[in-house]
Short mmCIF file of C-alpha atoms in Angstrom, two decimals:
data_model
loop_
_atom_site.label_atom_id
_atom_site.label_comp_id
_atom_site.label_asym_id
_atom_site.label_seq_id
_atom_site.Cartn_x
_atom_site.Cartn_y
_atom_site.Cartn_z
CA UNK A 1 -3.67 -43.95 50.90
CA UNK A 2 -4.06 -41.36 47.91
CA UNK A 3 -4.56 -43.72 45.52
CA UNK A 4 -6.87 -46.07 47.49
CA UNK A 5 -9.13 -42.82 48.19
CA UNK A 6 -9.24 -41.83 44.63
CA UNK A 7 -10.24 -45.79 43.39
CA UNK A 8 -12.73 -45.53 45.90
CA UNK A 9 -14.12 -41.59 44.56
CA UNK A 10 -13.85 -43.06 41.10
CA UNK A 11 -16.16 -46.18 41.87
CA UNK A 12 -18.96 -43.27 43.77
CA UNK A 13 -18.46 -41.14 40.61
CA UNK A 14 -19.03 -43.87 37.84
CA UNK A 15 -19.73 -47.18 39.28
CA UNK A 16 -23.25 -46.45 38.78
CA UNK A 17 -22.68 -46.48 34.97
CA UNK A 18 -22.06 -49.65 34.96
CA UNK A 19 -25.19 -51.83 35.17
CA UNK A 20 -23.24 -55.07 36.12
CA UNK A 21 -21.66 -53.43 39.34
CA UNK A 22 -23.41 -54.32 41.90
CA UNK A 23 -20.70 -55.00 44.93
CA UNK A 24 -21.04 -53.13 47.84
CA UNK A 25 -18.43 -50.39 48.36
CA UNK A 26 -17.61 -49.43 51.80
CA UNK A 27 -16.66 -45.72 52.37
CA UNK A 28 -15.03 -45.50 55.71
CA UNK A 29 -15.44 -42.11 57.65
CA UNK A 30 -11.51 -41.59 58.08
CA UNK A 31 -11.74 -41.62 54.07
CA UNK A 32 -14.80 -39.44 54.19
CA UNK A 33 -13.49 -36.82 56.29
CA UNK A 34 -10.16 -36.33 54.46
CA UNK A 35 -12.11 -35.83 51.53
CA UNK A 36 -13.98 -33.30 53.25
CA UNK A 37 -11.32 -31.60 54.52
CA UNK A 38 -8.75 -31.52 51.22
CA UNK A 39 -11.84 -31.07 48.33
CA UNK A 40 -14.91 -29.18 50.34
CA UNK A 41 -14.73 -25.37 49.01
CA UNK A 42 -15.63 -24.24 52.50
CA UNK A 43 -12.16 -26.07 53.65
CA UNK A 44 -10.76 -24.26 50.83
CA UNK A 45 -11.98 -21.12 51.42
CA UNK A 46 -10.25 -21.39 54.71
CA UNK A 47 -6.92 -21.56 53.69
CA UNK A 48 -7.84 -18.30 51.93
CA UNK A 49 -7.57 -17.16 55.42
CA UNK A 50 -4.03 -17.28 55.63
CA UNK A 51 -3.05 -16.20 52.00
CA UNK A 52 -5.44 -12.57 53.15
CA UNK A 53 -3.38 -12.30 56.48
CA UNK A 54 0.04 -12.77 54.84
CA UNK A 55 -1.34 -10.02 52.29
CA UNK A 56 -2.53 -7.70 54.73
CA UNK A 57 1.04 -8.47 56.35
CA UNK A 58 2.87 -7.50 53.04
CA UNK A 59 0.85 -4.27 52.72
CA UNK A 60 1.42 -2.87 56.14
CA UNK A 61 5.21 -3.32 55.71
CA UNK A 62 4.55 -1.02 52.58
CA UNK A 63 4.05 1.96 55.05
CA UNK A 64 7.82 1.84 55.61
CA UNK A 65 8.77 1.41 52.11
CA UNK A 66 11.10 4.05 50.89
CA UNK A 67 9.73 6.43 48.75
CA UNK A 68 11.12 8.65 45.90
CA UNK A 69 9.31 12.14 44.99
CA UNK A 70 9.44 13.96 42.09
CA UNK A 71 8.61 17.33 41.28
CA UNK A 72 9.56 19.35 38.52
CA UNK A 73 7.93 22.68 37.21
CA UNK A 74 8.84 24.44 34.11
CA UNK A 75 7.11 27.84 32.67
CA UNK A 76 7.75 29.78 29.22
CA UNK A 77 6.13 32.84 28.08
CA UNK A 78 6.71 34.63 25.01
CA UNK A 79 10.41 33.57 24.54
CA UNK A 80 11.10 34.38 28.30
CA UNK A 81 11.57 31.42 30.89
CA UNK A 82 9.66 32.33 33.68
CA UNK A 83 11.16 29.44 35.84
CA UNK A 84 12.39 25.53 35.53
CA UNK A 85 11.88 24.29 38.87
CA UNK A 86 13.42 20.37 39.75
CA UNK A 87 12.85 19.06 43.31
CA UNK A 88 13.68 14.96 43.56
CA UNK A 89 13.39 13.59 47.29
CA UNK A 90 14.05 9.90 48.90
CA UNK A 91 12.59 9.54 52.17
CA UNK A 92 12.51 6.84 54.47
CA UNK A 93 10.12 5.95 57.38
CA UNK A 94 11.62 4.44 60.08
CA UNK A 95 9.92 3.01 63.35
CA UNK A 96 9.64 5.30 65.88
CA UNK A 97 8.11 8.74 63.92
CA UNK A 98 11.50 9.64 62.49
CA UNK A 99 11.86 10.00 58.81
CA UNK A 100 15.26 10.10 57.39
CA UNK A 101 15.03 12.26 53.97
CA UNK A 102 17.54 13.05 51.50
CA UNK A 103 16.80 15.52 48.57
CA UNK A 104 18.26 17.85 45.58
CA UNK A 105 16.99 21.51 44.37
CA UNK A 106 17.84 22.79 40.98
CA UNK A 107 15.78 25.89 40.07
CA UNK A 108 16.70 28.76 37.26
CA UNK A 109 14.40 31.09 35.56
CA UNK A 110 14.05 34.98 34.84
CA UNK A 111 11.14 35.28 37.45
CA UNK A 112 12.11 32.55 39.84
CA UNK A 113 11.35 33.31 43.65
CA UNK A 114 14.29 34.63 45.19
CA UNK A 115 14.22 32.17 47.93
CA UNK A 116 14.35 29.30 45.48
CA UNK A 117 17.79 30.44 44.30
CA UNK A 118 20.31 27.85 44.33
CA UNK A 119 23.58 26.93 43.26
CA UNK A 120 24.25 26.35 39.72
CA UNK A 121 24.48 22.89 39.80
CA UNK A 122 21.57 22.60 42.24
CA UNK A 123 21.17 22.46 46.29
CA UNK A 124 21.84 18.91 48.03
CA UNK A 125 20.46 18.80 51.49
CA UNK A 126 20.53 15.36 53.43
CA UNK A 127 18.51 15.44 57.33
CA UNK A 128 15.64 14.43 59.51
CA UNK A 129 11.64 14.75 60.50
CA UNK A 130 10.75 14.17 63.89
CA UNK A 131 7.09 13.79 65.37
CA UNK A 132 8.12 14.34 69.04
CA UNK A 133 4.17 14.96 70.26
CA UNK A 134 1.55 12.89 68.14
CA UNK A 135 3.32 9.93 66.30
CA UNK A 136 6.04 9.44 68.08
CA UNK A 137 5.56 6.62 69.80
CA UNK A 138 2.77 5.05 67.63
CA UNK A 139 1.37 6.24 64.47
CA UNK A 140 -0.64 4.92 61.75
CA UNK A 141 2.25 3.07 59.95
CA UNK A 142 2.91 1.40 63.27
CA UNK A 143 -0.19 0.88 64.55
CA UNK A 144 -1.17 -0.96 60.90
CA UNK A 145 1.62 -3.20 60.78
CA UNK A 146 1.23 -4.11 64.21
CA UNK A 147 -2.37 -5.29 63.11
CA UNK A 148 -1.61 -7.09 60.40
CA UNK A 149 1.11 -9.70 62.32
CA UNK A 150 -1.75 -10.06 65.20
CA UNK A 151 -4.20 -10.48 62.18
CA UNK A 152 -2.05 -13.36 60.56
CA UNK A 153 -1.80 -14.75 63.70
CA UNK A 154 -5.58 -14.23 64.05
CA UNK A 155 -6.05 -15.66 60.44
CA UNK A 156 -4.73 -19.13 61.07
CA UNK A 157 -6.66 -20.07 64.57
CA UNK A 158 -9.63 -19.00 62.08
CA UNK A 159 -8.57 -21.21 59.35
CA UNK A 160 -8.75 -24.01 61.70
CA UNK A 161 -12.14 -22.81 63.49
CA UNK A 162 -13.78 -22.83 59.59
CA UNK A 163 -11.99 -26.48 58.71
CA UNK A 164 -13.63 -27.42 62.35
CA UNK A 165 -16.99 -26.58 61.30
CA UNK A 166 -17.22 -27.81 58.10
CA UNK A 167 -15.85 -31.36 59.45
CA UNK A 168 -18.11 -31.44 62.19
CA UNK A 169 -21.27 -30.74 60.20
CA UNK A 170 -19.86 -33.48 57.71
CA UNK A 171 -19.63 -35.75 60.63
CA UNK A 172 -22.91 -35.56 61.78
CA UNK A 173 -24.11 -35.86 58.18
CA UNK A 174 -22.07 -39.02 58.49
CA UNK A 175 -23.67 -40.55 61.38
CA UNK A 176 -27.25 -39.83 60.30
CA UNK A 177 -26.51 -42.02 57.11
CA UNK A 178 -24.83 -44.86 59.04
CA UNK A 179 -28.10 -44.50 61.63
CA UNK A 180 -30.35 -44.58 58.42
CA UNK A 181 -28.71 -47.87 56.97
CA UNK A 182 -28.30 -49.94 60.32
CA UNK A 183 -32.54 -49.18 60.49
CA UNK A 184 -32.91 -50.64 57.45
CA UNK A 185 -30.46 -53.19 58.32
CA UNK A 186 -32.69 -54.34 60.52
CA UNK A 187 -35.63 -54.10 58.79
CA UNK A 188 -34.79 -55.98 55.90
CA UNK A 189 -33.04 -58.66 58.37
CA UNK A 190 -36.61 -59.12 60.46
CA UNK A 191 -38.51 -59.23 57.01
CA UNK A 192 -36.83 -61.94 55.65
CA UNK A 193 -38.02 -63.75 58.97
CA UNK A 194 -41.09 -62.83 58.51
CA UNK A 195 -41.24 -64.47 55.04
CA UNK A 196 -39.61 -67.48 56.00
CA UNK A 197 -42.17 -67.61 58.98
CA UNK A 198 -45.00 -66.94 56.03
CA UNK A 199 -43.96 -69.85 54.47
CA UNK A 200 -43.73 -71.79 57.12
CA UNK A 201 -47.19 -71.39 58.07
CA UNK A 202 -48.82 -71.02 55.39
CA UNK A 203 -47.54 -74.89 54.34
CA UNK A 204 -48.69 -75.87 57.92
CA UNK A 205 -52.30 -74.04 57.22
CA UNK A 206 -52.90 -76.28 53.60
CA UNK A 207 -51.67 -78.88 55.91
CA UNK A 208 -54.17 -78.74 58.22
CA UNK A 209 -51.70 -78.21 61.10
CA UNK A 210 -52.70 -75.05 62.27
CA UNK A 211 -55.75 -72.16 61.50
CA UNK A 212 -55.81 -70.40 57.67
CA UNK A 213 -56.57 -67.29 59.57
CA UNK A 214 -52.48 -67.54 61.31
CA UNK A 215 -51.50 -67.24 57.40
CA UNK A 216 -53.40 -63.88 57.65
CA UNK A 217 -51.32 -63.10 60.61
CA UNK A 218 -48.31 -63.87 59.57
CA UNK A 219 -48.79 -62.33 56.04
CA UNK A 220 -49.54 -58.89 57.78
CA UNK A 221 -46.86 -58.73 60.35
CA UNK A 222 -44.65 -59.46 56.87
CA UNK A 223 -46.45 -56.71 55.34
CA UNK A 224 -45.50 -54.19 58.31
CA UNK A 225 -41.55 -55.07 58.09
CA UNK A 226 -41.83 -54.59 54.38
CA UNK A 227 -43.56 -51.54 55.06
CA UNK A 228 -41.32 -50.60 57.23
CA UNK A 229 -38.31 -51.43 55.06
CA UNK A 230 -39.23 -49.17 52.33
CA UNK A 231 -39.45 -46.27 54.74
CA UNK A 232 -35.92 -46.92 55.99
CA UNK A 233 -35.04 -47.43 52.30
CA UNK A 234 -36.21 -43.84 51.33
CA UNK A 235 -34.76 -42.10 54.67
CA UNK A 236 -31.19 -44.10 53.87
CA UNK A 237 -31.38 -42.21 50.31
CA UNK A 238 -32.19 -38.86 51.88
CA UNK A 239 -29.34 -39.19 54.45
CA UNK A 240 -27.17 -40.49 51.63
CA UNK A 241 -28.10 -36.99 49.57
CA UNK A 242 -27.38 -35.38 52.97
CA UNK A 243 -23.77 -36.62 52.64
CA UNK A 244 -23.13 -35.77 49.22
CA UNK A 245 -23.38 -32.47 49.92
CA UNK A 246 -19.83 -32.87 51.41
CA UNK A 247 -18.32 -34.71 49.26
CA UNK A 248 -16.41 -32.86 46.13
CA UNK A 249 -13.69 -34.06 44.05
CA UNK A 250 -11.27 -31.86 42.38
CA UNK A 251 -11.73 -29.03 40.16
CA UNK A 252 -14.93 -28.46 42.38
CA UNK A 253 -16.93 -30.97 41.47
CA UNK A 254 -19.71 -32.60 43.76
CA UNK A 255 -20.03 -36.08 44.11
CA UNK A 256 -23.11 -38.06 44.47
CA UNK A 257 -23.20 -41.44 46.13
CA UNK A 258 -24.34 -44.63 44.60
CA UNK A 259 -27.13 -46.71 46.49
CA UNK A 260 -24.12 -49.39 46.42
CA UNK A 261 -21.84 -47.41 48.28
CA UNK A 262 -22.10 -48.26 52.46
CA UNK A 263 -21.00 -47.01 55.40
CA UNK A 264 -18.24 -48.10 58.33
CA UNK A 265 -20.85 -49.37 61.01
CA UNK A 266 -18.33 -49.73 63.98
CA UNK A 267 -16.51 -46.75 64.60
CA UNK A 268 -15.96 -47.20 68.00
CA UNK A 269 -12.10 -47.54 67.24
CA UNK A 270 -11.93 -45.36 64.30
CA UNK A 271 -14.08 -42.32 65.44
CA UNK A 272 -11.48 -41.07 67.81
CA UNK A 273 -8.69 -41.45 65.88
CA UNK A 274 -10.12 -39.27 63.13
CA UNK A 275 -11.59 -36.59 65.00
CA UNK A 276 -8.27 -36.99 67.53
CA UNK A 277 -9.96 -37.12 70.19
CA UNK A 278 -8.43 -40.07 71.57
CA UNK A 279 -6.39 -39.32 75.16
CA UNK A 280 -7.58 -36.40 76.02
CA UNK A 281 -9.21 -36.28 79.53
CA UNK A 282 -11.52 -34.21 80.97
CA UNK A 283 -8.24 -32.91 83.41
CA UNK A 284 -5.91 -32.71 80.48
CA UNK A 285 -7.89 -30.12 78.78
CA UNK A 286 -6.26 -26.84 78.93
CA UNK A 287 -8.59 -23.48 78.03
CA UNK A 288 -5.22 -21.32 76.54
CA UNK A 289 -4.69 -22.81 73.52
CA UNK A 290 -8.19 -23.08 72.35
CA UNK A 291 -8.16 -21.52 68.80
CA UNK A 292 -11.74 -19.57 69.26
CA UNK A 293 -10.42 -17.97 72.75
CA UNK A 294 -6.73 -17.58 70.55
CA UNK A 295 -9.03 -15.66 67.59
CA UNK A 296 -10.84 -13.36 70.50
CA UNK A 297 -7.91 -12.59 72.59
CA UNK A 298 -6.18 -11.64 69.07
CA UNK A 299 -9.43 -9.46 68.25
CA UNK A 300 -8.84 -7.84 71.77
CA UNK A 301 -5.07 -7.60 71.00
CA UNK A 302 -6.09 -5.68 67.91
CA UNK A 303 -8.55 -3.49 69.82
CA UNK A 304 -5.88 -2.41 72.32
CA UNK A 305 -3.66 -1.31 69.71
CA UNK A 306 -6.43 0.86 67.84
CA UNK A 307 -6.90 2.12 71.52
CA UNK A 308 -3.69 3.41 71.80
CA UNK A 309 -3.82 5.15 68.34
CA UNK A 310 -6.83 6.84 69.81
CA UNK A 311 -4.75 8.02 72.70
CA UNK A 312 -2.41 9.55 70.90
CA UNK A 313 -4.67 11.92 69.01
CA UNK A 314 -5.04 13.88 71.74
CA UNK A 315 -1.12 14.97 71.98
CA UNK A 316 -0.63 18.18 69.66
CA UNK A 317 0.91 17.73 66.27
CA UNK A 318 4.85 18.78 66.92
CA UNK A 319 6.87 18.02 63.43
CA UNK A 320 10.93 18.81 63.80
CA UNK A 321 12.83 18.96 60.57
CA UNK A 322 16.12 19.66 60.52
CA UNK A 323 18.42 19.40 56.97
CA UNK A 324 22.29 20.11 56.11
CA UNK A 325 23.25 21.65 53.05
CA UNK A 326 25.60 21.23 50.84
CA UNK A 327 26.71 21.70 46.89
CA UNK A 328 29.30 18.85 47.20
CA UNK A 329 27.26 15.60 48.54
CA UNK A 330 30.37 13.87 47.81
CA UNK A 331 32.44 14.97 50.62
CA UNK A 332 30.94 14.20 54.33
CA UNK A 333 33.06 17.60 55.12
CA UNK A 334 30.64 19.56 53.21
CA UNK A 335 27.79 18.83 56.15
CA UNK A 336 28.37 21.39 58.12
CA UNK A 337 26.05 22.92 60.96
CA UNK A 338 26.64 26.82 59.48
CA UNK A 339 24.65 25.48 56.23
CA UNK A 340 20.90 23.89 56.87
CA UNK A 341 17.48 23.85 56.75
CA UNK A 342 15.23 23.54 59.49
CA UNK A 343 12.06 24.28 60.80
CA UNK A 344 8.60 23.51 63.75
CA UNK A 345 5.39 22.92 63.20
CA UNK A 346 2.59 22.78 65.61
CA UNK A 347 -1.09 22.18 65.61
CA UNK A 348 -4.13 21.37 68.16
CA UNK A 349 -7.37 21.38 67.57
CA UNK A 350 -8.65 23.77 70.37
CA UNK A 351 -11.45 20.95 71.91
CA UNK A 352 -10.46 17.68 70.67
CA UNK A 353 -13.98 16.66 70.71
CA UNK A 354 -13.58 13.97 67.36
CA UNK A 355 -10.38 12.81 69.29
CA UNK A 356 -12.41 12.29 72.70
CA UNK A 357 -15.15 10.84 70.89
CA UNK A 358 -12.99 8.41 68.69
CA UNK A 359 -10.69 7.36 72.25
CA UNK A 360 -13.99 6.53 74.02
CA UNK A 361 -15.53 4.46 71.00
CA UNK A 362 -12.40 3.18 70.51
CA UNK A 363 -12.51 2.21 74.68
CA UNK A 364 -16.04 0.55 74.30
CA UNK A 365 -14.99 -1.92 71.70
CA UNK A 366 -12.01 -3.04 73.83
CA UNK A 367 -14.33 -3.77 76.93
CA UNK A 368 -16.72 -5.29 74.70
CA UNK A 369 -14.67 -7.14 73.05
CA UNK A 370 -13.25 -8.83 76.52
CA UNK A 371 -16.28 -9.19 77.87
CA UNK A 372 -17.08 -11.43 74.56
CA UNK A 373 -13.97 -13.34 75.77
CA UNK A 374 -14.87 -13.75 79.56
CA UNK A 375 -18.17 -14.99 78.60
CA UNK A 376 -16.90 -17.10 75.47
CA UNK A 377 -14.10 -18.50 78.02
CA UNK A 378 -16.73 -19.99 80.48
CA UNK A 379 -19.34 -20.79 78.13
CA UNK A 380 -16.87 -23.06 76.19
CA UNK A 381 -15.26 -24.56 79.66
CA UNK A 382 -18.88 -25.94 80.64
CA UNK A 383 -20.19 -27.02 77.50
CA UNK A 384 -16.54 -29.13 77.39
CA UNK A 385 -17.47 -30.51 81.09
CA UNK A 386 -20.72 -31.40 80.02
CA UNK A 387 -19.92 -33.30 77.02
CA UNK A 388 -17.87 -35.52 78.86
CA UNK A 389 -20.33 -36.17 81.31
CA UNK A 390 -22.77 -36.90 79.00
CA UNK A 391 -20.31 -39.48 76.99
CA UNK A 392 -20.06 -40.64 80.22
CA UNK A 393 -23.50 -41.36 80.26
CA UNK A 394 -23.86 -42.70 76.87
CA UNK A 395 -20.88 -45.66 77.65
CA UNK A 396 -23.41 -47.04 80.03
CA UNK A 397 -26.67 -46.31 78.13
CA UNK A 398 -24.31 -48.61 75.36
CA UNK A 399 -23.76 -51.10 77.97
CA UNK A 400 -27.31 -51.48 78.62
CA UNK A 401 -29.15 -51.36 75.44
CA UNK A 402 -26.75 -54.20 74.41
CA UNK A 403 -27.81 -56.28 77.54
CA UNK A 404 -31.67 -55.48 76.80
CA UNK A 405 -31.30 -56.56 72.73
CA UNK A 406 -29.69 -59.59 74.00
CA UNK A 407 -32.28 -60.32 76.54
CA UNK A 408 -35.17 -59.75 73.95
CA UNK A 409 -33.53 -61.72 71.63
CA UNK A 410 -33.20 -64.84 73.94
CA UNK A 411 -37.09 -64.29 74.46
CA UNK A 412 -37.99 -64.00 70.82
CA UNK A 413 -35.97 -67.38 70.19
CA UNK A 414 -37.45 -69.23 73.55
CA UNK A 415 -40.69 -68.15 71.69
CA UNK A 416 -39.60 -69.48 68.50
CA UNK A 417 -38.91 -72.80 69.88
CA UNK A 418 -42.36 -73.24 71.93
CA UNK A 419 -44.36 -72.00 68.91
CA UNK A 420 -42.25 -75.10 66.81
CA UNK A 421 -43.51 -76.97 69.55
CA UNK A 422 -46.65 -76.19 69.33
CA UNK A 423 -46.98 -74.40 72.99
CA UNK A 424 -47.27 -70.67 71.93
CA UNK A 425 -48.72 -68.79 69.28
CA UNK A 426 -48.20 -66.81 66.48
CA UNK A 427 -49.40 -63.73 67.83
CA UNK A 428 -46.83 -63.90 71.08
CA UNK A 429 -44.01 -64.57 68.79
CA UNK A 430 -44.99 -61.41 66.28
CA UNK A 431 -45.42 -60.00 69.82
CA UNK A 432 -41.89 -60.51 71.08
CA UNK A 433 -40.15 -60.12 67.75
CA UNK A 434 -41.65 -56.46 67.90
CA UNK A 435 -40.04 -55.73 71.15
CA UNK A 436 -36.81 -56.89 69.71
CA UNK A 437 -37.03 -54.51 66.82
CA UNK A 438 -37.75 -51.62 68.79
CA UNK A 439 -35.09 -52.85 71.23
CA UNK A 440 -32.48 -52.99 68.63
CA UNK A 441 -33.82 -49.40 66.94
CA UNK A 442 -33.14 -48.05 69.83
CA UNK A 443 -29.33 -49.16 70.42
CA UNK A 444 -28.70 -47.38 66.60
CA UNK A 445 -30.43 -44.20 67.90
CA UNK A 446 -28.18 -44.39 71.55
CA UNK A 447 -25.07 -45.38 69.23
CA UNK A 448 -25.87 -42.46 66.98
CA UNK A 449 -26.33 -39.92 69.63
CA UNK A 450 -22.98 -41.36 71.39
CA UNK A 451 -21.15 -40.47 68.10
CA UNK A 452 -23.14 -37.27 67.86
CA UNK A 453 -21.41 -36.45 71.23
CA UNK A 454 -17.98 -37.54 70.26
CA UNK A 455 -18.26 -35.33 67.27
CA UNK A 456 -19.66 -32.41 69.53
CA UNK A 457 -16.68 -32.68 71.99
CA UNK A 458 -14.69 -32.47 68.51
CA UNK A 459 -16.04 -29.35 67.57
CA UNK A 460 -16.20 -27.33 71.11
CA UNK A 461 -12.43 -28.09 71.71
CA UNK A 462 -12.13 -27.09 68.06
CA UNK A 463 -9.43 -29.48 66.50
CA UNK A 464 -8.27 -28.97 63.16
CA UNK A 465 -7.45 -32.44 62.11
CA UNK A 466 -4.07 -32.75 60.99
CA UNK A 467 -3.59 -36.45 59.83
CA UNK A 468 -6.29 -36.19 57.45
#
């Protein structure tokens, strides 16, 4: 499949150098749209989506990294040693506000602070900080890893939201240029009857058979188709410019279609395949798993946890530390209760207005942010509903603008035959044959606009593709 889809790039990319090519190449939209989706930057740019959430991920596990600290102080003055201060600490953060924290004191010096006296061969003390009011139960290490898994998960349902968009504005592009070549299609099918009709009376006219002034007739209703060709020839190159804005190769580098490169006409079979849309009725549809509900819910997820951080401002500040002591780490003997360090601290602000103020922000977002779902939730249910009524509609608008092209074509043939015979005129069968075009105009708009849908329904259930 590879290999046919990068013959096929290569003949778009440089089968125009070669004046001799001139064979059609057909560029199916199942080989279109994996294009689109492997080489477009905006489908790369989505996959950046999930390389930033597994990054944020990495760097909110970093706020329970442990952590070695360092401090070490040394002062001489005039040949005295005022002091040679060494304080080394290993901490580790743990869940739940509790900090387990290991450290060694060595201090000496002529002028050192008597309560910085230590052993000789330094102070080993080995305990615990607890945050039993503010922190305890969430914090800011907590509450930003808890984030960053709800933002992966957030990340990917957005990766698939972008690839969505990109295919379904490639899709339309897609149908517009198969719309644009079926017009001209039938333009340049309807001129060359027109010319052979010329002929035909123009022969009869030096013939004597019938009036010069049907040659003028027929001459100007060939005229109008060729008129009308060349304005479906110059909207075909438009929508085919249109198109190449989707299509990249790699190494990021566009692609611009040839004017001998075509597209799949029928995609009645293929259409659902590739957007995989196939078997899925209206009663099948479930509104859970929809990735842009998934991304809000995880936004409101988010929300609920900032919410609770918000909360838990307002509880005071209470810090426990407690710390055994010991000159001989070694032995587990030498932790004793009779030697430690310990210690409280305590603080409030008095009005707690920023933490009030921050709580009921913090509140607001979270109700906006579910009312953003509720509404998103309903708006996306009916606009599903809808599109399946209206491809509903479209099967039978098929139905019948078959029946009426095949109708005007039996009378533009009837015509045909009594103007051979002499019974009509030329004028009735230009008449008819203008009808037909119209007729069969028509059926490529109602075939476009039934794709159109298909592709709509594609992008308001928002599939990401994955067999392209």
């Amino acid at each position: 499949m590879m290999r046919k889809l990068l013959f096929c790039f290569f003949v778009l990319c440089y089968g125009g150098l070669q004046s001799q090519q001139t064979e059609e190449v057909l560029l199916s939209f199942n080989e279109y749209l994996g294009y689109v989706k492997k080489f477009h930057p905006i489908a790369k740019q989505a996959q950046l989506n999930i390389d930033i959430g597994q990054a944020t991920l990495m760097g909110a596990h970093g706020g329970f990294d442990p952590k070695v600290e360092v401090d070490y102080d040394r002062k001489e003055f005039k040949g005295t040693e005022y002091y040679d201060r060494l304080n080394a600490t290993f901490k580790i953060p743990t869940w739940y506000g509790v900090e387990l924290k290991g450290n060694f004191e060595q201090n000496e010096g002529t002028y050192l602070n008597p309560e910085s006296t230590v052993p000789e061969d330094g102070l080993y003390s080995a305990g615990v900080s607890v945050s039993v009011g503010q922190g305890l139960w969430i914090n800011e290490r907590m509450a930003t890893l808890k984030q960053a898994k709800i933002f992966k998960q957030r990340s990917a349902v957005e990766r698939d939201l972008q690839v969505n968009a990109i295919l379904f504005e490639a899709s339309l592009a897609y149908f517009d240029w198969v719309h644009a070549y079926q017009d001209a299609q039938v333009y340049q099918d309807f001129l060359s009857n027109a010319s052979v009709r010329f002929e035909a009376v123009k022969k009869s006219a030096q013939a004597g058979e019938v009036a010069a002034i049907d040659t003028v007739e027929a001459k100007i209703a060939m005229q109008d188709r060729e008129l009308n060709l060349e304005q479906a020839k110059v909207r075909f190159m438009k929508s085919a410019l249109e198109l190449s804005n989707f299509l990249w190769m790699g190494d990021n580098l566009p692609v611009e279609l040839q004017a001998h490169v075509i597209p799949e006409t029928d995609l009645s079979g293929d259409i659902d395949k590739t957007l995989e849309i196939m078997g899925k009725p209206l009663d099948s549809f479930t509104m859970e798993n929809h990735p842009k509900l998934k991304s809000l819910e995880y936004k409101v997820d988010e929300l609920t946890v900032a919410k609770r951080l918000k909360a838990n401002k307002l509880l005071p500040k209470i810090e426990l530390q407690y710390n055994f002591l010991t000159e001989q780490p070694e032995y587990i003997s030498s932790y004793t209760t009779e030697a430690y360090k310990g210690g409280v601290a305590f603080s409030l602000p008095l009005f707690l207005r920023k933490e009030r103020g921050d709580l009921k922000l913090a509140k607001l977002k979270l109700e906006n942010a579910e009312f953003e779902l509720d509404d998103a939730e309903i708006r996306i249910k009916n606009k599903i509903v809808g599109l399946y009524r209206e491809l509903e509609s479209f099967q039978k608008q098929n139905i019948l603008i078959d029946d009426v092209v095949f109708n005007y074509s039996t009378m533009v043939s009837a015509e045909e035959r009594k103007f051979g015979f002499g019974e009509s005129s030329l004028f009735l069968v230009n008449s008819r044959e203008s009808k037909l075009i119209d007729a069969e105009l028509k059926r490529n708009a109602v075939q476009n606009k039934f794709y159109s849908a298909k592709a709509k329904l594609f992008n308001s259930i928002g599939i990401n593709p994955k067999n392209l």
